[in-house]
mmCIF file of C-alpha atoms in Angstrom:
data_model
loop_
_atom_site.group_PDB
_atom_site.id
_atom_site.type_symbol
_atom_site.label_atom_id
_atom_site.label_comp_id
_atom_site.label_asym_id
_atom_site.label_seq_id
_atom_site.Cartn_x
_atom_site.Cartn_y
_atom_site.Cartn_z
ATOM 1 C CA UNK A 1 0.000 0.000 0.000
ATOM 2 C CA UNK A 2 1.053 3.581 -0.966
ATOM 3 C CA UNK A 3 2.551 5.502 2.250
ATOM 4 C CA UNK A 4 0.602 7.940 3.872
ATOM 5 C CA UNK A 5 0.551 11.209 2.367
ATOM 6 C CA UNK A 6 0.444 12.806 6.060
ATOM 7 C CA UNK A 7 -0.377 9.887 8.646
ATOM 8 C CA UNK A 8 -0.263 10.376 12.528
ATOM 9 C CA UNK A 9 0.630 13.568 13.801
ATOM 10 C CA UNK A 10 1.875 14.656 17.788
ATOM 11 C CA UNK A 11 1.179 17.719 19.355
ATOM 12 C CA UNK A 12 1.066 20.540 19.075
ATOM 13 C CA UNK A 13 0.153 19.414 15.680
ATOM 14 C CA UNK A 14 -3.687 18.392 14.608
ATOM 15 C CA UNK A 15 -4.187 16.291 11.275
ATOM 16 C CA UNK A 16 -7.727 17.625 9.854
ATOM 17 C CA UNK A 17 -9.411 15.964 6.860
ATOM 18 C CA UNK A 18 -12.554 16.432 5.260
ATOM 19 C CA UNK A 19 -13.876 13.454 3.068
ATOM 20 C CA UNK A 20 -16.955 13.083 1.539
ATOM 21 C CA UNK A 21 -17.182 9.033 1.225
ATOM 22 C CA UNK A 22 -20.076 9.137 -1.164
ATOM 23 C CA UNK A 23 -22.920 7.397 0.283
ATOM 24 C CA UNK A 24 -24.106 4.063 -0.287
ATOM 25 C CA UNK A 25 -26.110 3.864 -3.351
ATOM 26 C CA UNK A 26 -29.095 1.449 -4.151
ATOM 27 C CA UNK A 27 -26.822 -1.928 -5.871
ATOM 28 C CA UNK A 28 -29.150 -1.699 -9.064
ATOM 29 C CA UNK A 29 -28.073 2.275 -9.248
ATOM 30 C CA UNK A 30 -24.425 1.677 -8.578
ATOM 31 C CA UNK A 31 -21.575 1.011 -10.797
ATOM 32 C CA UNK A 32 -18.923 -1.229 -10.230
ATOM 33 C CA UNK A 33 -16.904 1.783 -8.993
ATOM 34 C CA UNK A 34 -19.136 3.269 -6.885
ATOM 35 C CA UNK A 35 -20.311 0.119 -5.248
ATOM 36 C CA UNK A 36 -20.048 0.370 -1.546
ATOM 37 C CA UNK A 37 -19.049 -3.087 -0.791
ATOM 38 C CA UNK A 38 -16.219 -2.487 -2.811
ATOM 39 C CA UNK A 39 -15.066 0.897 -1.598
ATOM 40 C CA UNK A 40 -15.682 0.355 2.389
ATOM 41 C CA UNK A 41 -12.336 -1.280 2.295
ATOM 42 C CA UNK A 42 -10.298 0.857 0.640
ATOM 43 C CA UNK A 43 -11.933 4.154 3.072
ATOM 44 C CA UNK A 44 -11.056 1.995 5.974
ATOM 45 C CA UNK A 45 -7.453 1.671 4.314
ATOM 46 C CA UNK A 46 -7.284 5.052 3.726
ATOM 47 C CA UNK A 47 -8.464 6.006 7.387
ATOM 48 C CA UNK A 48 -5.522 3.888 9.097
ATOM 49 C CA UNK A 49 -2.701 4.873 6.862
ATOM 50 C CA UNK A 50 -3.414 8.503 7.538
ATOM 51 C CA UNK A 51 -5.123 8.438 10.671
ATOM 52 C CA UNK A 52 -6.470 12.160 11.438
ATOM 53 C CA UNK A 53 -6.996 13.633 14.571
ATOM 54 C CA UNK A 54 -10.021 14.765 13.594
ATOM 55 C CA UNK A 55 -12.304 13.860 10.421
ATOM 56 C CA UNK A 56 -15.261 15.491 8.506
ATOM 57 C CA UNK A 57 -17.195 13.081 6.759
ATOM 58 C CA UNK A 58 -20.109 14.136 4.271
ATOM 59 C CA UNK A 59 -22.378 11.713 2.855
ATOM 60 C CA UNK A 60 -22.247 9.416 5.264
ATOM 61 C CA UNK A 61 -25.492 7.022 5.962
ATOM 62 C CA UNK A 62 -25.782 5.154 9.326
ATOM 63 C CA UNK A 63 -23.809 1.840 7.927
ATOM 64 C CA UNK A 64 -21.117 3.850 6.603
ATOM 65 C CA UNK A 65 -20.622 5.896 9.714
ATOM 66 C CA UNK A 66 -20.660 2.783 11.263
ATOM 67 C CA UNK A 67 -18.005 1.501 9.053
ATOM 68 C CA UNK A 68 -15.634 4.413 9.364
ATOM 69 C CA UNK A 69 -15.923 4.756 12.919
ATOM 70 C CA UNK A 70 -14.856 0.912 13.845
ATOM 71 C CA UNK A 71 -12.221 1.925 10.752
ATOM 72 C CA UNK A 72 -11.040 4.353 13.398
ATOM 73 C CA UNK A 73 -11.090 2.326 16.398
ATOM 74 C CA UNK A 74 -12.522 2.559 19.628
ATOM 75 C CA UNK A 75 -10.516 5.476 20.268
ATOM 76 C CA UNK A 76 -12.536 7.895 18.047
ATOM 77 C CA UNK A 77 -16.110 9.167 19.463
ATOM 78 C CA UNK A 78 -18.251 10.543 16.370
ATOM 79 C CA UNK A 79 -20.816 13.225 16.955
ATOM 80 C CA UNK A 80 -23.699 14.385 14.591
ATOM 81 C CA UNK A 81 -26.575 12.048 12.868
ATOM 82 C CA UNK A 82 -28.903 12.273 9.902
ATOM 83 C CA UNK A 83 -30.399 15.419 8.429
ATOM 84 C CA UNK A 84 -34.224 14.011 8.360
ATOM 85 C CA UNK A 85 -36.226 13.976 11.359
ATOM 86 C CA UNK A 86 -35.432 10.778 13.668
ATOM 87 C CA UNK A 87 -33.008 11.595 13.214
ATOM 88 C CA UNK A 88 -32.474 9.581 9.948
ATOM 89 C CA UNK A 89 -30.554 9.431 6.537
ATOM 90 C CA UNK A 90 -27.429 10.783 5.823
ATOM 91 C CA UNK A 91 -25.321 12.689 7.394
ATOM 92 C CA UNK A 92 -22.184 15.149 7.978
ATOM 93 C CA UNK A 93 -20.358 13.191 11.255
ATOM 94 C CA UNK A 94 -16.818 14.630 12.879
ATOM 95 C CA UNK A 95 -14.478 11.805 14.015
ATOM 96 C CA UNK A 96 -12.122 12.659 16.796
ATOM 97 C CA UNK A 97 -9.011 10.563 18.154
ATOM 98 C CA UNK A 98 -10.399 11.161 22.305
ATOM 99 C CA UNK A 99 -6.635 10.913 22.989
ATOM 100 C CA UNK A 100 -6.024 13.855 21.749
ATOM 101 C CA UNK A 101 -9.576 15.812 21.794
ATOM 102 C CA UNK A 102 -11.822 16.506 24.359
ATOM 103 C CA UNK A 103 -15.610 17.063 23.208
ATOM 104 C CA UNK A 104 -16.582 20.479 25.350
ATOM 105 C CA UNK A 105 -19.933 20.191 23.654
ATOM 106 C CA UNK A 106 -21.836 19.765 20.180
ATOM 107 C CA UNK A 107 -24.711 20.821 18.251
ATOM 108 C CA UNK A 108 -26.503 19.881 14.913
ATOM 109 C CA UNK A 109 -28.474 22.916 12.643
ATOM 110 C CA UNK A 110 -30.481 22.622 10.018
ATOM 111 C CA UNK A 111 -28.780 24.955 7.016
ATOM 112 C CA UNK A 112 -32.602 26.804 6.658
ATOM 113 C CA UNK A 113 -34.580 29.961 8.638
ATOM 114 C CA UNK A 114 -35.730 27.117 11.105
ATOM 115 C CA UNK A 115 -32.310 25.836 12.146
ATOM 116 C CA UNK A 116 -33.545 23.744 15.124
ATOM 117 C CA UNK A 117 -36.242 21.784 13.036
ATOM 118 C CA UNK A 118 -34.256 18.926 11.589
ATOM 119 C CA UNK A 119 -35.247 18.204 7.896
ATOM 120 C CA UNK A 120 -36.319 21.958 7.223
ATOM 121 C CA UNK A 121 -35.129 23.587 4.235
ATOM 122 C CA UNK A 122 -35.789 27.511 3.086
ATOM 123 C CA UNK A 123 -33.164 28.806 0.614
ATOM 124 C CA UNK A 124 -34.064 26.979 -2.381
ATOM 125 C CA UNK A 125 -32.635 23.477 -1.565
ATOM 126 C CA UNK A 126 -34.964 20.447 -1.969
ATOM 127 C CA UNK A 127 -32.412 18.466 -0.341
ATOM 128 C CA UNK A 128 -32.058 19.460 3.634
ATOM 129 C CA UNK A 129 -28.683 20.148 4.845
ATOM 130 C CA UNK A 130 -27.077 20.346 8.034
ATOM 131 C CA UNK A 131 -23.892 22.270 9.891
ATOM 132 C CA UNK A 132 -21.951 19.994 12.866
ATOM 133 C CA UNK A 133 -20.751 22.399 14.705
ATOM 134 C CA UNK A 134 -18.330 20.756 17.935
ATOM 135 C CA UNK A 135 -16.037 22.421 20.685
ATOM 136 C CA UNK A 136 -12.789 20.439 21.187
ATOM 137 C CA UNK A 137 -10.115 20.839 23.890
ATOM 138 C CA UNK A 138 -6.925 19.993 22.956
ATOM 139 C CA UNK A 139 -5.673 17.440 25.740
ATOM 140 C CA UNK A 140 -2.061 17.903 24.964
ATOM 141 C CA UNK A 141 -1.934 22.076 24.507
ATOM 142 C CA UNK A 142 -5.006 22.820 26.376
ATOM 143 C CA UNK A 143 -6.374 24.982 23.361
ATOM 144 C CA UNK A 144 -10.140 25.194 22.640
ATOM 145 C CA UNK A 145 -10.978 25.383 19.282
ATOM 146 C CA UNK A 146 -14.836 25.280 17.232
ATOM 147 C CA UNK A 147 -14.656 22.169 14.217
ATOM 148 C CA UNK A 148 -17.626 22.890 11.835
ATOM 149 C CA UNK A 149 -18.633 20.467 9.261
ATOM 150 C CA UNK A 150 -20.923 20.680 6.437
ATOM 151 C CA UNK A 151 -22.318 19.422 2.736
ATOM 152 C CA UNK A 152 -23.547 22.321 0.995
ATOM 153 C CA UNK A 153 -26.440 21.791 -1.509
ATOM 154 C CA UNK A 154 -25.098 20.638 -5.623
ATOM 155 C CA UNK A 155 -27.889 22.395 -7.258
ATOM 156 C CA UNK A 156 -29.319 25.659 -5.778
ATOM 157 C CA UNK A 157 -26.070 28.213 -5.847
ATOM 158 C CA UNK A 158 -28.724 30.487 -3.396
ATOM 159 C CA UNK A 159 -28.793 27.517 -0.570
ATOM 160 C CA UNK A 160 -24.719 27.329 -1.403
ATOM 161 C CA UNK A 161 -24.535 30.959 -0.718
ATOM 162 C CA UNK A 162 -27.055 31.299 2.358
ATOM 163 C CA UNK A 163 -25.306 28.361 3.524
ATOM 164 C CA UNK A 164 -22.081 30.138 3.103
ATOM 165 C CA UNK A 165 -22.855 33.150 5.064
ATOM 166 C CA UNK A 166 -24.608 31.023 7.710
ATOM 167 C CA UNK A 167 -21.323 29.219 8.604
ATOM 168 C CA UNK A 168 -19.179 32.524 8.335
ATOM 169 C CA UNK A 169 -22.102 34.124 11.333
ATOM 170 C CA UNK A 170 -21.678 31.146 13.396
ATOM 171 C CA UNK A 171 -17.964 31.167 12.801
ATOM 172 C CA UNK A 172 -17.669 34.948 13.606
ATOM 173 C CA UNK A 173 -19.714 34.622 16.955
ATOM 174 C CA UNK A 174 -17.677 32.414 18.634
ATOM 175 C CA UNK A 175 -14.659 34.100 19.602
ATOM 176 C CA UNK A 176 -13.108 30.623 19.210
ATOM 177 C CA UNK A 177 -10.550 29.559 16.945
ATOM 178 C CA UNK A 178 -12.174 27.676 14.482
ATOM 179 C CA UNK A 179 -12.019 24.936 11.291
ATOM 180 C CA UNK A 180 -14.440 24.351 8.766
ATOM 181 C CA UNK A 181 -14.741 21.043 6.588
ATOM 182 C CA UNK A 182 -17.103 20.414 4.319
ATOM 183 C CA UNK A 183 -17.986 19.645 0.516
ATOM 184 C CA UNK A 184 -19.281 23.236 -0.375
ATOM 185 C CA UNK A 185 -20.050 22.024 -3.924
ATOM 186 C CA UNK A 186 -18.580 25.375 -4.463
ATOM 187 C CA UNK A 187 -15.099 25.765 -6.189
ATOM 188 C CA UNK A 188 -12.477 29.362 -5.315
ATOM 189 C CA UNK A 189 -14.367 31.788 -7.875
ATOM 190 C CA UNK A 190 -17.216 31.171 -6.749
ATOM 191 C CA UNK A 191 -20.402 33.564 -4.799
ATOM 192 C CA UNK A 192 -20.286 30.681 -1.771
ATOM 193 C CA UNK A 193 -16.692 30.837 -1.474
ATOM 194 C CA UNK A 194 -16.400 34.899 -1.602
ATOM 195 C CA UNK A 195 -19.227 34.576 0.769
ATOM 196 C CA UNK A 196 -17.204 32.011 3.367
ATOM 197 C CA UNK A 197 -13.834 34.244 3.304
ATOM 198 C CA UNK A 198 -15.357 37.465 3.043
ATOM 199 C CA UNK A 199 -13.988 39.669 6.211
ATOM 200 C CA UNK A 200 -11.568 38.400 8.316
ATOM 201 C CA UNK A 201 -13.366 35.369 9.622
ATOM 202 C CA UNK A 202 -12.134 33.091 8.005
ATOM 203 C CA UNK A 203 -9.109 31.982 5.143
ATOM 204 C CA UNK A 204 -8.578 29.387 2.479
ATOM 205 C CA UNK A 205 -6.591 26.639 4.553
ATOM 206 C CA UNK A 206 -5.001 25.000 0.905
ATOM 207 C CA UNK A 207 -4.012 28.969 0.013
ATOM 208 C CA UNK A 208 -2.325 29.384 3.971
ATOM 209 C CA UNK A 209 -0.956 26.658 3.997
ATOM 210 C CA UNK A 210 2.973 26.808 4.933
ATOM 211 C CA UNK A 211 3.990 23.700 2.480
ATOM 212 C CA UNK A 212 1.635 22.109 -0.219
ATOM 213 C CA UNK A 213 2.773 18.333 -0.293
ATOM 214 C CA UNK A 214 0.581 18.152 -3.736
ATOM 215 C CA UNK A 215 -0.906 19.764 -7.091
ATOM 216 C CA UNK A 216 -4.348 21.484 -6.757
ATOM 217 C CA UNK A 217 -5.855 18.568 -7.680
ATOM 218 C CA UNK A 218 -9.988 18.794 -8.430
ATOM 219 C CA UNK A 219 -11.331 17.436 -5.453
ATOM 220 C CA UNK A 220 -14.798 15.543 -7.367
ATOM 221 C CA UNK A 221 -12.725 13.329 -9.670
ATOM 222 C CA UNK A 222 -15.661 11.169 -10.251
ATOM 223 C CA UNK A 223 -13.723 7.925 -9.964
ATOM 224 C CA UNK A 224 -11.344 9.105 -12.493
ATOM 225 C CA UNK A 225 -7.871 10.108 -12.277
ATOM 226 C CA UNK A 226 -7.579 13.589 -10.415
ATOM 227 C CA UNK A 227 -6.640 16.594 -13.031
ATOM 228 C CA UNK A 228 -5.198 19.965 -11.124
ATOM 229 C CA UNK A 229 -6.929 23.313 -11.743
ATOM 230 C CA UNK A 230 -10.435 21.166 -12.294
ATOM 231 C CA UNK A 231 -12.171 22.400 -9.674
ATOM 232 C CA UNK A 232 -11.555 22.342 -5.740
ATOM 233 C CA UNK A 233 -14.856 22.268 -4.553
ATOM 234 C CA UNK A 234 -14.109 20.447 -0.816
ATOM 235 C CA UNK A 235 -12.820 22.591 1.643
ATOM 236 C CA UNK A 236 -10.640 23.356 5.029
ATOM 237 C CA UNK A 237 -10.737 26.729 6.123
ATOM 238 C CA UNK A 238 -9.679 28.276 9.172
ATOM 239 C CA UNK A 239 -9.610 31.831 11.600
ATOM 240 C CA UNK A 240 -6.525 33.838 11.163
ATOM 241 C CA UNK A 241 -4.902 32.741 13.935
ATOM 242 C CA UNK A 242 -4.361 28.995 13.168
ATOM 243 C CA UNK A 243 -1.413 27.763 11.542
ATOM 244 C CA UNK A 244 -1.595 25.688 8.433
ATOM 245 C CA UNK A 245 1.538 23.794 8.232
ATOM 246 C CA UNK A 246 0.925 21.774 5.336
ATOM 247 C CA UNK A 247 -2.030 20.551 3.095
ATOM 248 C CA UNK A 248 -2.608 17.842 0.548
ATOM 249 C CA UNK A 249 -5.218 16.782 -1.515
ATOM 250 C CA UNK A 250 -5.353 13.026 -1.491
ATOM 251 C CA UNK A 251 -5.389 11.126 -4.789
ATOM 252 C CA UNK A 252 -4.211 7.712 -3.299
ATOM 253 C CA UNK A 253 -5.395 4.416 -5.476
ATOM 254 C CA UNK A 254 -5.900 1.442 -3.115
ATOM 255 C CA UNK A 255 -5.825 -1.859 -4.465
ATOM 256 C CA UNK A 256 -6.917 -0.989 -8.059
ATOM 257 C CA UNK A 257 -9.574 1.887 -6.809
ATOM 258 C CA UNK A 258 -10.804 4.803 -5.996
ATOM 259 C CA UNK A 259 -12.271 4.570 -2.028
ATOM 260 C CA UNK A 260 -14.667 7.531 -3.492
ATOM 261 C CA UNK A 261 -15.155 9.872 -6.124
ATOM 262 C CA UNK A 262 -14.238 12.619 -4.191
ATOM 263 C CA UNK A 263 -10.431 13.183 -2.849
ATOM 264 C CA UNK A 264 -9.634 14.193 0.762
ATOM 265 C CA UNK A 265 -8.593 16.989 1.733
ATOM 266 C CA UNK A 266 -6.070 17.272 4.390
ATOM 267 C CA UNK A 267 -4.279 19.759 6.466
ATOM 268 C CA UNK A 268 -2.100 20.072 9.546
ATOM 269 C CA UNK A 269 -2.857 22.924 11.663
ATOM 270 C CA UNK A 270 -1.419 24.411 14.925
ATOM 271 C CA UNK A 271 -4.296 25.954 17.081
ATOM 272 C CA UNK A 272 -3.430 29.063 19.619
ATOM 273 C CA UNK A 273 -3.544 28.369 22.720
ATOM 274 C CA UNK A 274 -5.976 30.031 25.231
ATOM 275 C CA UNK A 275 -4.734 32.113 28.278
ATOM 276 C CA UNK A 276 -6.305 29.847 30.515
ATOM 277 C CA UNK A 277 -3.786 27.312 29.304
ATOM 278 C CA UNK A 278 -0.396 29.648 28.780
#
C-alpha cells in the first residue's frame, strides 16, 4: 500500500481531513466503482494509513458511519446524525481521536430559517442540509478550538450561498478559533466561497498553507484520475490565527480503486492556545 501522504501527527500538531465518502447507493443504481461493498475497504485503508486527529465526513449514511468509525477504532467518538427527522438518513459526522480531543460540547443545525427543526429547508434546496458544529479541547496544549462540518447543496447556488454566510455568522460569533470542513459544492471563484472568506473570519486553509505536499488537484474526480486546476470544490478553512503547516489533496489508489469519487482533503494545523492554558 502507498505511504501515507500525512499519517499520525503529535502535538502541538492536529491532522484535519474532510472526506466526503459518497454514500451508499441502491446496488441496481451503482456502478462497479461506486459500489459500496467495494469501496468500504479501501476508506477503511485510507483512514488507518493517515489516521487524522479529527475527520469530517459528508455523505455518510448510518452503515457507513458505522463503518468508518470501527475503521477508526474505539478510540474515536463521532458526533452528529442524519439530516431528516429521527433523526435519519445521511449525514455530515466529525471523528475525533479522544486521545487527543476533548468534546466540550456539540450541536446539529439545520442549514434553513428554522435551524432547530431537523429536515427543514428555506433557501431553495430540496435536499435538507445540516452544519456539525463541535467544541474540542486539545488534551495535549489545552487549546479550545470550534470544528464545523458541512455538505452544501449541488444544485441551488442560493442555498450554497445562504449556507455560506450562515457558517461565516456562526464562525464569527464564537470568539473561538475555528475549522471548517465540508464539501461546499462550491469551487475558489465562486459567490459561496467569496461569501465564506469574506472579512476576516475566516481563510482558504489550501491557500495558507505553509507547504503544499501536492498539485491542486480537483477534489470531485468522479472515480477518475484527479486533473489539477479542475475544480476544488471540498474545503478546510480556518480563523486567522491557526497555523496551516501543510495541506494535501489526497489522490491515493488502493488496491486498483478509488475509495470515493471525491479526494480528501487534508491539512495540519497548529491551534493558539488560550490564556487559561499559557
Amino acid at each position: 500500500m502507498t505511504a501515507p501522504l500525512i499519517g499520525a501527527t503529535e502535538a502541538p500538531d492536529l491532522h484535519v481531513m474532510t472526506f466526503n465518502v459518497r454514500r451508499r447507493m441502491p446496488r441496481l443504481l451503482a456502478r462497479p466503482a461506486d459500489d459500496w461493498r467495494r469501496r468500504r475497504d479501501r476508506v477503511a485503508a485510507l483512514l488507518q494509513g493517515e489516521r487524522p486527529t479529527l475527520l469530517g465526513v459528508q455523505e455518510a449514511l448510518p452503515d457507513q458511519a458505522q463503518a468508518i468509525g470501527a475503521a477508526l477504532g474505539p478510540g474515536y467518538r463521532r458526533v452528529g446524525h442524519g439530516r431528516q427527522p429521527g433523526p435519519r438518513g445521511e449525514a455530515c459526522p466529525l471523528f475525533f481521536d479522544t486521545e487527543r480531543l476533548q468534546l466540550v460540547d456539540w450541536r446539529q443545525t439545520a442549514l434553513s430559517d428554522e435551524p432547530d427543526r431537523p429536515g427543514s429547508t428555506s433557501w431553495g434546496n430540496v435536499i435538507p442540509r445540516v452544519l456539525v458544529r463541535a467544541t474540542l479541547r486539545d488534551l495535549s496544549t489545552g487549546a479550545v478550538f470550534a470544528a464545523f462540518n458541512t455538505h452544501l447543496d449541488v444544485f441551488s447556488a442560493q442555498a450554497r450561498l445562504r449556507g455560506a454566510e450562515e457558517i461565516r455568522r456562526q464562525v464569527g460569533g464564537l470568539a473561538l478559533p475555528a475549522v471548517v470542513m465540508g464539501d461546499l459544492n462550491a469551487g475558489p471563484d465562486s459567490a459561496a466561497v467569496a461569501a465564506l472568506l469574506a472579512g476576516d473570519d475566516l481563510v482558504d486553509g489550501w491557500r495558507a498553507a505553509t507547504q503544499r505536499l501536492t498539485p491542486e488537484w480537483g477534489t470531485y474526480g468522479g472515480y477518475r484520475a484527479p486533473r489539477s486546476g479542475r475544480g476544488r470544490i471540498d474545503w478546510i478553512a480556518v480563523t486567522p490565527d491557526v497555523e496551516v503547516r501543510r495541506a494535501a489533496i489526497n489522490p491515493q489508489r488502493i488496491d486498483g480503486g478509488w475509495p470515493s469519487d471525491h479526494l480528501p482533503v487534508q491539512t495540519v494545523v497548529r491551534m493558539p492556545r488560550s490564556e487559561s492554558s499559557r
